[in-house]
Coordinates of N, CA and C in Angstrom, one line a residue:
Chain A
X1 N 26.1 10.2 3.5 CA 25.4 9.1 2.9 C 25.0 8.1 4.0
X2 N 23.8 7.7 4.0 CA 23.3 6.8 5.0 C 23.6 5.4 4.6
X3 N 24.2 4.6 5.5 CA 24.5 3.2 5.2 C 24.1 2.3 6.3
X4 N 23.6 1.1 6.0 CA 23.2 0.2 7.0 C 23.9 -1.2 6.8
X5 N 24.2 -1.8 7.9 CA 24.9 -3.1 7.8 C 24.4 -4.1 8.8
X6 N 23.9 -5.2 8.3 CA 23.4 -6.3 9.2 C 24.5 -7.1 9.7
X7 N 24.3 -7.6 10.9 CA 25.3 -8.6 11.5 C 24.6 -9.6 12.4
X8 N 25.2 -10.8 12.5 CA 24.6 -11.8 13.3 C 24.9 -13.2 12.8
X9 N 24.6 -14.2 13.5 CA 24.9 -15.6 13.1 C 24.2 -15.9 11.8
X10 N 24.8 -16.7 10.9 CA 24.2 -17.1 9.7 C 23.5 -18.5 9.8
X11 N 23.6 -19.1 10.9 CA 23.0 -20.4 11.1 C 22.4 -20.5 12.5
X12 N 21.1 -20.8 12.6 CA 20.4 -20.9 13.8 C 19.6 -22.2 13.9
X13 N 19.6 -22.9 15.0 CA 18.9 -24.2 15.1 C 17.4 -24.0 15.3
X14 N 16.7 -24.9 14.8 CA 15.2 -24.9 15.0 C 14.9 -24.7 16.5
X15 N 13.9 -23.9 16.8 CA 13.3 -23.6 18.1 C 14.2 -22.6 18.9
X16 N 15.3 -22.2 18.3 CA 16.1 -21.2 19.0 C 15.8 -19.8 18.5
X17 N 16.5 -18.8 19.0 CA 16.2 -17.4 18.7 C 17.2 -16.8 17.7
X18 N 16.6 -16.3 16.6 CA 17.4 -15.6 15.6 C 17.7 -14.1 16.1
X19 N 18.9 -13.7 16.1 CA 19.2 -12.3 16.6 C 20.1 -11.7 15.5
X20 N 19.7 -10.5 15.1 CA 20.4 -9.7 14.1 C 20.5 -8.3 14.6
X21 N 21.6 -7.6 14.3 CA 21.8 -6.2 14.6 C 22.0 -5.4 13.3
X22 N 21.5 -4.2 13.2 CA 21.7 -3.3 12.1 C 22.5 -2.1 12.6
X23 N 23.6 -1.9 12.1 CA 24.4 -0.7 12.4 C 24.2 0.4 11.4
X24 N 23.9 1.6 11.8 CA 23.6 2.7 11.0 C 24.7 3.7 11.0
X25 N 25.2 4.1 9.8 CA 26.2 5.2 9.8 C 25.7 6.3 8.8
X26 N 26.1 7.5 9.1 CA 25.7 8.6 8.2 C 24.4 9.3 8.6
X27 N 23.7 8.8 9.7 CA 22.5 9.4 10.2 C 22.3 9.0 11.6
X28 N 21.6 9.8 12.4 CA 21.3 9.5 13.7 C 20.1 8.6 13.8
X29 N 20.2 7.5 14.5 CA 19.1 6.5 14.6 C 17.9 7.1 15.3
X30 N 18.2 8.2 16.1 CA 17.1 8.9 16.9 C 16.2 9.7 16.1
X31 N 16.5 9.9 14.8 CA 15.7 10.8 14.0 C 14.7 10.1 13.1
X32 N 15.0 8.9 12.7 CA 14.2 8.2 11.7 C 13.5 7.0 12.3
X33 N 12.7 6.3 11.5 CA 12.1 5.0 11.9 C 12.9 4.0 11.1
X34 N 12.9 2.7 11.5 CA 13.7 1.7 11.0 C 12.9 0.4 10.9
X35 N 13.2 -0.4 9.8 CA 12.3 -1.6 9.5 C 13.2 -2.8 9.3
X36 N 12.7 -4.0 9.6 CA 13.3 -5.2 9.2 C 12.4 -5.9 8.2
X37 N 13.0 -6.4 7.1 CA 12.3 -7.0 6.0 C 13.0 -8.3 5.7
X38 N 12.3 -9.4 5.3 CA 13.0 -10.6 5.0 C 12.6 -11.1 3.6
X39 N 13.4 -12.0 3.0 CA 13.2 -12.5 1.7 C 13.6 -14.0 1.7
X40 N 12.7 -14.9 1.8 CA 13.1 -16.4 1.7 C 13.7 -16.6 0.3
X41 N 14.6 -17.6 0.2 CA 15.3 -17.9 -1.0 C 14.4 -18.0 -2.2
X42 N 14.6 -17.2 -3.3 CA 13.8 -17.3 -4.5 C 12.3 -16.8 -4.4
X43 N 12.1 -16.1 -3.3 CA 10.7 -15.6 -3.0 C 10.6 -14.1 -2.8
X44 N 9.4 -13.6 -2.5 CA 9.2 -12.2 -2.4 C 9.6 -11.7 -1.0
X45 N 9.2 -10.4 -0.8 CA 9.6 -9.7 0.4 C 8.5 -9.6 1.4
X46 N 8.9 -9.7 2.7 CA 7.9 -9.6 3.8 C 8.4 -8.7 4.8
X47 N 7.6 -7.7 5.2 CA 7.9 -6.8 6.3 C 7.7 -7.5 7.6
X48 N 8.7 -7.4 8.5 CA 8.7 -8.1 9.8 C 8.2 -7.1 10.8
X49 N 8.7 -5.9 10.8 CA 8.3 -4.9 11.8 C 9.1 -3.7 11.7
X50 N 8.8 -2.7 12.5 CA 9.5 -1.4 12.5 C 9.5 -0.8 13.8
X51 N 10.5 0.1 14.0 CA 10.6 0.8 15.3 C 10.8 2.3 15.0
X52 N 10.1 3.1 15.7 CA 10.2 4.6 15.4 C 11.3 5.2 16.2
X53 N 11.6 6.4 16.0 CA 12.6 7.1 16.7 C 12.3 7.3 18.2
X54 N 11.0 7.2 18.5 CA 10.5 7.3 19.9 C 10.5 5.9 20.6
X55 N 10.8 4.8 19.8 CA 10.8 3.5 20.4 C 9.6 2.7 20.2
X56 N 8.6 3.3 19.7 CA 7.3 2.6 19.5 C 7.5 1.6 18.3
X57 N 6.8 0.4 18.4 CA 7.0 -0.6 17.4 C 5.7 -1.0 16.8
X58 N 5.8 -1.5 15.5 CA 4.7 -2.2 14.8 C 5.3 -3.5 14.3
X59 N 4.5 -4.6 14.5 CA 4.9 -5.9 14.0 C 3.9 -6.5 13.1
X60 N 4.4 -7.2 12.1 CA 3.5 -7.9 11.2 C 2.7 -8.9 12.0
X61 N 1.4 -8.9 12.0 CA 0.6 -9.8 12.8 C 1.0 -11.3 12.6
X62 N 1.5 -11.6 11.4 CA 1.8 -13.0 11.2 C 3.1 -13.5 12.0
X63 N 3.8 -12.5 12.5 CA 5.1 -12.8 13.3 C 5.1 -12.2 14.7
X64 N 4.0 -11.5 15.0 CA 4.0 -10.6 16.2 C 4.3 -11.4 17.5
X65 N 3.9 -12.6 17.6 CA 4.0 -13.4 18.8 C 5.5 -13.8 19.0
X66 N 6.3 -13.7 18.0 CA 7.7 -14.2 18.1 C 8.8 -13.1 17.9
X67 N 8.3 -11.9 17.6 CA 9.3 -10.8 17.2 C 9.5 -9.8 18.3
X68 N 10.7 -9.3 18.4 CA 11.0 -8.1 19.2 C 12.0 -7.3 18.4
X69 N 11.7 -6.0 18.2 CA 12.6 -5.1 17.6 C 13.0 -4.0 18.7
X70 N 14.2 -3.7 18.8 CA 14.7 -2.7 19.8 C 15.8 -1.8 19.2
X71 N 16.0 -0.7 19.9 CA 17.0 0.2 19.4 C 18.0 0.6 20.5
X72 N 19.2 0.7 20.1 CA 20.3 1.1 21.1 C 20.9 2.4 20.5
X73 N 20.4 3.6 21.0 CA 20.8 4.9 20.5 C 22.3 5.1 20.8
X74 N 22.8 4.6 21.8 CA 24.2 4.8 22.2 C 25.2 4.2 21.1
X75 N 24.7 3.2 20.5 CA 25.5 2.5 19.5 C 25.1 2.8 18.0
X76 N 24.0 3.6 17.9 CA 23.4 3.8 16.6 C 23.0 2.5 15.9
X77 N 22.4 1.6 16.7 CA 22.0 0.3 16.2 C 20.6 0.0 16.5
X78 N 20.0 -0.9 15.7 CA 18.7 -1.5 16.1 C 18.8 -3.0 15.8
X79 N 17.9 -3.7 16.5 CA 18.1 -5.2 16.5 C 16.8 -5.9 16.3
X80 N 16.9 -7.1 15.9 CA 15.8 -8.0 15.6 C 16.0 -9.3 16.4
X81 N 14.9 -9.7 17.1 CA 14.9 -11.1 17.7 C 13.7 -11.8 17.3
X82 N 13.9 -13.0 16.7 CA 12.8 -13.8 16.3 C 12.9 -15.2 17.0
X83 N 12.0 -15.4 17.8 CA 12.0 -16.6 18.7 C 11.4 -17.8 18.0
X84 N 11.8 -19.0 18.6 CA 11.2 -20.3 18.2 C 11.2 -20.5 16.6
X85 N 12.4 -20.3 16.0 CA 12.5 -20.3 14.6 C 12.3 -21.7 14.0
X86 N 11.8 -21.8 12.8 CA 11.6 -23.0 12.1 C 12.2 -22.8 10.7
X87 N 12.3 -23.9 9.9 CA 12.9 -23.9 8.6 C 12.4 -22.8 7.7
X88 N 11.1 -22.5 7.8 CA 10.5 -21.5 7.0 C 10.9 -20.1 7.3
X89 N 11.7 -19.9 8.4 CA 12.2 -18.6 8.7 C 13.6 -18.4 8.0
X90 N 14.1 -19.4 7.3 CA 15.3 -19.2 6.5 C 15.1 -18.1 5.4
X91 N 15.9 -17.1 5.4 CA 15.7 -16.0 4.5 C 16.9 -15.1 4.6
X92 N 17.0 -14.2 3.6 CA 17.9 -13.0 3.7 C 17.1 -12.0 4.5
X93 N 17.7 -11.5 5.6 CA 17.1 -10.5 6.4 C 17.7 -9.1 6.1
X94 N 16.9 -8.2 5.8 CA 17.4 -6.8 5.5 C 16.9 -5.8 6.5
X95 N 17.8 -4.9 6.9 CA 17.3 -3.7 7.6 C 17.3 -2.5 6.7
X96 N 16.4 -1.6 7.0 CA 16.2 -0.5 6.1 C 15.7 0.7 6.9
X97 N 16.0 1.9 6.4 CA 15.5 3.1 7.0 C 14.1 3.3 6.4
X98 N 13.2 3.7 7.3 CA 11.8 4.0 6.8 C 11.7 5.5 6.5
X99 N 11.2 5.8 5.3 CA 11.1 7.2 4.9 C 9.6 7.4 4.5
X100 N 9.2 8.7 4.5 CA 7.8 9.0 4.2 C 6.8 8.1 4.8
X101 N 7.1 7.7 6.0 CA 6.2 6.9 6.8 C 6.2 5.4 6.6
X102 N 6.5 5.0 5.4 CA 6.3 3.5 5.1 C 7.1 3.1 3.9
X103 N 8.1 3.8 3.5 CA 8.9 3.4 2.4 C 10.3 3.1 2.9
X104 N 11.1 2.4 2.1 CA 12.4 1.8 2.6 C 13.5 2.3 1.7
X105 N 14.4 3.1 2.3 CA 15.5 3.7 1.6 C 16.5 4.4 2.5
X106 N 17.8 3.9 2.6 CA 18.3 2.8 1.8 C 18.1 1.5 2.6
X107 N 18.6 0.4 2.0 CA 18.6 -0.9 2.7 C 20.0 -1.3 3.0
X108 N 20.1 -2.3 4.0 CA 21.4 -2.9 4.2 C 21.6 -3.9 3.0
X109 N 22.8 -4.5 3.0 CA 23.1 -5.5 2.0 C 22.4 -6.8 2.2
X110 N 21.9 -7.1 3.3 CA 21.2 -8.3 3.6 C 22.1 -9.3 4.3
X111 N 21.4 -10.1 5.2 CA 22.2 -11.2 5.9 C 21.4 -12.5 5.8
X112 N 22.0 -13.5 5.2 CA 21.3 -14.8 5.0 C 21.4 -15.5 6.4
X113 N 20.2 -15.9 6.8 CA 20.1 -16.7 8.0 C 19.4 -18.0 7.7
X114 N 20.1 -19.1 7.9 CA 19.6 -20.5 7.7 C 19.2 -21.1 9.0
X115 N 18.0 -21.7 9.0 CA 17.5 -22.4 10.2 C 17.7 -23.9 9.9
X116 N 18.6 -24.5 10.6 CA 18.9 -25.9 10.4 C 19.6 -26.5 11.6
X117 N 19.3 -27.8 11.8 CA 20.0 -28.4 12.9 C 21.4 -29.0 12.5
Chain B
X1 N -4.9 -8.3 5.6 CA -3.8 -7.8 4.9 C -4.2 -7.5 3.4
X2 N -3.7 -6.5 2.8 CA -3.9 -6.2 1.4 C -3.0 -7.1 0.6
X3 N -3.6 -7.9 -0.3 CA -2.8 -8.7 -1.2 C -2.4 -8.0 -2.5
X4 N -1.2 -8.1 -2.9 CA -0.7 -7.4 -4.1 C -0.3 -8.5 -5.1
X5 N -0.9 -8.4 -6.3 CA -0.6 -9.4 -7.4 C 0.0 -8.7 -8.6
X6 N 1.2 -9.1 -8.9 CA 1.8 -8.5 -10.1 C 1.7 -9.4 -11.3
X7 N 1.7 -8.8 -12.5 CA 1.7 -9.6 -13.7 C 2.5 -8.8 -14.8
X8 N 3.3 -9.5 -15.6 CA 3.4 -10.9 -15.6 C 4.5 -11.3 -14.5
X9 N 4.6 -12.6 -14.3 CA 5.6 -13.1 -13.4 C 7.0 -12.9 -14.0
X10 N 7.2 -13.2 -15.3 CA 8.4 -13.0 -16.0 C 8.1 -12.3 -17.3
X11 N 9.0 -11.4 -17.7 CA 8.9 -10.7 -18.9 C 10.2 -10.7 -19.7
X12 N 10.1 -11.1 -21.0 CA 11.3 -11.1 -21.8 C 11.2 -10.0 -22.8
X13 N 12.3 -9.2 -22.8 CA 12.3 -8.0 -23.6 C 13.7 -7.6 -24.1
X14 N 13.7 -6.8 -25.1 CA 15.0 -6.4 -25.7 C 15.3 -4.9 -25.3
X15 N 16.6 -4.6 -25.4 CA 17.0 -3.2 -25.2 C 16.2 -2.3 -26.1
X16 N 15.7 -1.2 -25.6 CA 14.9 -0.3 -26.4 C 13.4 -0.5 -26.3
X17 N 13.0 -1.7 -25.8 CA 11.6 -2.0 -25.8 C 10.9 -1.1 -24.7
X18 N 9.6 -0.9 -24.9 CA 8.8 -0.3 -23.9 C 8.2 -1.4 -23.1
X19 N 8.3 -1.3 -21.7 CA 7.9 -2.4 -20.9 C 6.9 -1.9 -19.8
X20 N 5.8 -2.7 -19.6 CA 4.8 -2.3 -18.6 C 4.6 -3.5 -17.7
X21 N 4.6 -3.2 -16.4 CA 4.3 -4.2 -15.4 C 3.1 -3.7 -14.6
X22 N 2.2 -4.7 -14.3 CA 1.0 -4.3 -13.6 C 1.0 -4.9 -12.2
X23 N 0.4 -4.1 -11.3 CA 0.2 -4.5 -9.9 C -1.2 -4.2 -9.5
X24 N -1.9 -5.3 -9.0 CA -3.3 -5.1 -8.6 C -3.4 -5.4 -7.1
X25 N -4.2 -4.6 -6.4 CA -4.4 -4.7 -5.0 C -5.8 -5.3 -4.7
X26 N -5.8 -6.0 -3.6 CA -7.1 -6.8 -3.2 C -8.1 -5.8 -2.7
X27 N -7.7 -4.6 -2.4 CA -8.7 -3.6 -2.0 C -8.2 -2.2 -2.4
X28 N -9.1 -1.2 -2.5 CA -8.7 0.1 -2.9 C -7.8 0.8 -1.9
X29 N -6.8 1.4 -2.5 CA -5.7 2.0 -1.6 C -5.2 3.4 -2.1
X30 N -6.1 4.1 -2.8 CA -5.7 5.4 -3.3 C -4.5 5.3 -4.1
X31 N -3.4 6.1 -3.8 CA -2.2 6.0 -4.5 C -1.0 5.6 -3.6
X32 N -1.3 4.9 -2.6 CA -0.2 4.6 -1.6 C 0.5 3.3 -2.1
X33 N 1.3 3.5 -3.2 CA 2.0 2.4 -3.8 C 3.4 2.8 -4.2
X34 N 4.3 1.9 -4.0 CA 5.7 2.2 -4.4 C 6.2 1.0 -5.3
X35 N 7.3 1.3 -6.0 CA 7.9 0.3 -6.8 C 9.4 0.3 -6.5
X36 N 10.0 -0.9 -6.4 CA 11.4 -1.1 -6.1 C 12.0 -2.0 -7.2
X37 N 13.3 -1.8 -7.5 CA 14.1 -2.6 -8.4 C 15.1 -3.4 -7.6
X38 N 15.2 -4.7 -7.9 CA 16.2 -5.5 -7.2 C 17.0 -6.3 -8.2
X39 N 18.3 -6.2 -8.1 CA 19.2 -6.9 -8.9 C 19.7 -8.1 -8.2
X40 N 20.2 -9.2 -8.9 CA 20.6 -10.4 -8.2 C 21.6 -10.2 -7.1
X41 N 21.4 -10.7 -5.9 CA 22.3 -10.5 -4.8 C 22.4 -9.2 -4.2
X42 N 21.5 -8.3 -4.6 CA 21.5 -6.9 -4.0 C 20.2 -6.6 -3.3
X43 N 20.3 -5.6 -2.5 CA 19.0 -5.1 -1.9 C 18.2 -4.3 -2.8
X44 N 16.9 -4.3 -2.6 CA 16.0 -3.5 -3.5 C 16.3 -2.0 -3.4
X45 N 15.9 -1.3 -4.4 CA 16.1 0.1 -4.5 C 14.8 0.8 -4.8
X46 N 14.5 1.8 -4.1 CA 13.2 2.5 -4.3 C 13.2 3.3 -5.6
X47 N 12.2 3.1 -6.4 CA 12.2 3.8 -7.7 C 11.1 4.9 -7.7
X48 N 9.9 4.5 -7.3 CA 8.7 5.3 -7.4 C 7.9 5.2 -6.1
X49 N 7.3 6.3 -5.7 CA 6.4 6.3 -4.5 C 5.1 7.1 -4.9
X50 N 4.1 6.9 -4.1 CA 2.8 7.5 -4.3 C 2.4 7.3 -5.7
X51 N 2.6 6.1 -6.2 CA 2.1 5.6 -7.5 C 2.9 6.2 -8.7
X52 N 3.2 7.5 -8.6 CA 3.7 8.1 -9.8 C 4.9 9.1 -9.6
X53 N 5.3 9.2 -8.3 CA 6.4 10.2 -8.0 C 7.7 9.5 -8.1
X54 N 8.6 10.1 -8.9 CA 9.9 9.5 -9.2 C 10.9 9.8 -8.1
X55 N 11.5 8.8 -7.5 CA 12.5 9.0 -6.5 C 13.7 9.8 -7.1
X56 N 14.3 10.6 -6.3 CA 15.5 11.4 -6.7 C 16.6 10.5 -7.3
X57 N 17.1 10.8 -8.4 CA 18.2 10.1 -9.0 C 17.7 8.9 -9.9
X58 N 16.5 8.6 -10.0 CA 16.0 7.6 -10.8 C 15.7 8.1 -12.2
X59 N 16.2 7.4 -13.3 CA 16.1 7.9 -14.6 C 14.6 8.1 -15.0
X60 N 14.4 9.1 -15.9 CA 13.1 9.5 -16.3 C 12.4 8.5 -17.2
X61 N 13.1 7.5 -17.6 CA 12.5 6.4 -18.5 C 11.5 5.6 -17.6
X62 N 11.7 5.7 -16.3 CA 10.8 5.0 -15.4 C 9.6 5.9 -15.1
X63 N 8.4 5.3 -15.1 CA 7.2 6.1 -14.7 C 6.2 5.1 -14.1
X64 N 5.3 5.7 -13.3 CA 4.3 4.9 -12.6 C 3.0 5.6 -12.7
X65 N 1.9 4.8 -12.7 CA 0.6 5.4 -12.8 C -0.4 4.5 -12.1
X66 N -1.6 5.0 -11.9 CA -2.7 4.2 -11.4 C -3.2 4.7 -10.0
X67 N -4.3 4.2 -9.6 CA -4.9 4.5 -8.3 C -6.0 3.5 -8.0
X68 N -6.4 3.4 -6.8 CA -7.4 2.5 -6.4 C -6.8 1.1 -6.3
X69 N -7.1 0.2 -7.2 CA -6.6 -1.1 -7.2 C -5.7 -1.5 -8.3
X70 N -5.5 -0.7 -9.3 CA -4.7 -1.1 -10.4 C -3.6 -0.1 -10.7
X71 N -2.3 -0.6 -10.8 CA -1.2 0.3 -10.9 C -0.2 -0.3 -12.0
X72 N 0.5 0.6 -12.6 CA 1.5 0.2 -13.6 C 2.8 0.9 -13.4
X73 N 3.9 0.1 -13.7 CA 5.2 0.6 -13.9 C 5.6 0.5 -15.3
X74 N 6.1 1.6 -15.9 CA 6.5 1.6 -17.3 C 7.9 2.0 -17.4
X75 N 8.7 1.2 -18.2 CA 10.0 1.7 -18.6 C 9.9 2.0 -20.1
X76 N 10.2 3.2 -20.4 CA 9.9 3.7 -21.8 C 10.8 3.1 -22.8
X77 N 12.1 2.9 -22.5 CA 13.1 2.4 -23.4 C 14.0 1.6 -22.6
X78 N 13.9 0.3 -22.6 CA 14.6 -0.6 -21.7 C 16.1 -0.5 -21.9
X79 N 16.9 -0.3 -20.9 CA 18.3 -0.3 -21.0 C 19.0 -1.5 -20.3
X80 N 20.2 -1.8 -20.7 CA 20.9 -3.0 -20.1 C 20.9 -3.0 -18.6
X81 N 20.9 -1.9 -18.0 CA 21.0 -1.8 -16.5 C 19.6 -2.1 -15.9
X82 N 18.5 -2.2 -16.7 CA 17.2 -2.3 -16.2 C 16.8 -3.8 -16.0
X83 N 17.6 -4.7 -16.5 CA 17.2 -6.1 -16.3 C 17.4 -6.5 -14.8
X84 N 16.2 -6.8 -14.2 CA 16.1 -6.9 -12.8 C 14.8 -7.5 -12.4
X85 N 14.5 -7.6 -11.1 CA 13.2 -7.9 -10.7 C 12.6 -6.7 -10.0
X86 N 11.3 -6.5 -10.3 CA 10.6 -5.3 -9.8 C 9.4 -5.7 -8.9
X87 N 9.3 -5.0 -7.8 CA 8.3 -5.3 -6.8 C 7.5 -4.0 -6.5
X88 N 6.2 -4.3 -6.4 CA 5.3 -3.2 -5.9 C 5.1 -3.4 -4.4
X89 N 4.8 -2.3 -3.7 CA 4.6 -2.3 -2.3 C 3.4 -1.4 -1.9
X90 N 2.5 -1.9 -1.2 CA 1.4 -1.0 -0.7 C 1.7 -0.5 0.7
X91 N 1.4 0.8 0.9 CA 1.5 1.3 2.2 C 0.3 2.1 2.6
X92 N -0.8 1.6 2.2 CA -2.1 2.1 2.6 C -2.5 1.7 4.0
X93 N -2.2 0.4 4.3 CA -2.5 -0.1 5.6 C -1.5 -1.1 6.1
X94 N -1.3 -1.2 7.4 CA -0.3 -2.1 7.9 C -1.0 -3.5 8.1
X95 N -0.3 -4.6 7.8 CA 1.1 -4.7 7.5 C 1.3 -4.3 6.0
X96 N 2.4 -3.5 5.8 CA 2.8 -3.2 4.4 C 3.1 -4.4 3.7
X97 N 2.7 -4.6 2.5 CA 2.9 -5.8 1.7 C 3.4 -5.6 0.3
X98 N 4.1 -6.6 -0.2 CA 4.7 -6.5 -1.5 C 4.1 -7.5 -2.5
X99 N 4.2 -7.1 -3.8 CA 3.8 -8.1 -4.8 C 4.9 -9.2 -4.8
X100 N 4.6 -10.2 -5.6 CA 5.5 -11.4 -5.7 C 6.7 -11.1 -6.6
X101 N 6.7 -10.0 -7.3 CA 7.8 -9.7 -8.1 C 7.6 -10.0 -9.6
X102 N 8.2 -9.2 -10.5 CA 8.2 -9.4 -11.9 C 9.7 -9.4 -12.4
X103 N 10.2 -10.5 -13.0 CA 11.5 -10.5 -13.4 C 11.6 -10.1 -14.9
X104 N 12.4 -9.1 -15.2 CA 12.5 -8.6 -16.6 C 13.8 -9.2 -17.1
X105 N 13.7 -10.1 -18.1 CA 14.8 -10.8 -18.6 C 15.2 -10.3 -20.0
X106 N 16.4 -10.6 -20.4 CA 16.8 -10.3 -21.8 C 16.2 -11.3 -22.8
X107 N 15.6 -10.8 -23.8 CA 15.0 -11.6 -24.9 C 16.1 -12.2 -25.8

């Protein structure tokens, strides 16, 4: 059974960098593609970007200038960095496996990140 | 970006009711549409993909239809476990985008 778990600081100051890691168990990270998705409190879902098993990335154009997604195959993890955060970046951040090219299953439980001084 | 608009925003229904949620796309996208269910405090769960294909393990009371710009999710007989928020997602073109969600509440 594939499981994902997000980890990282729950509080980030404005203008700093948000960093999250997703640890994958039950599957090799080298076989699938992986996605980061976020959900601001009380709002809908937004794809941040994804990374393929080959290391190629796609980023949402609305965030592209501030985002980096990377993979560490030795640890079976992939990571998200979002630079120069503002209050509007406050959200629950989910990692998910990408299946059938563009669907998400399963998801991690989510990690709430608050941007505040 | 393709904009996805769901209706209604909130739906009040009783156990046993037939429920339909609509998702409209800002441009034609064949059948590249998925539906997810999200319960409070939980991650979304994939229910349907390619507009009408049921994900393994999802009860058969869930069904999807549509193509082009208009899609529907139907629950044939609402069960207590189905009270949740439902999101559509397009994967016709990047960036993949979601609808704003439809909350199914107990009447």
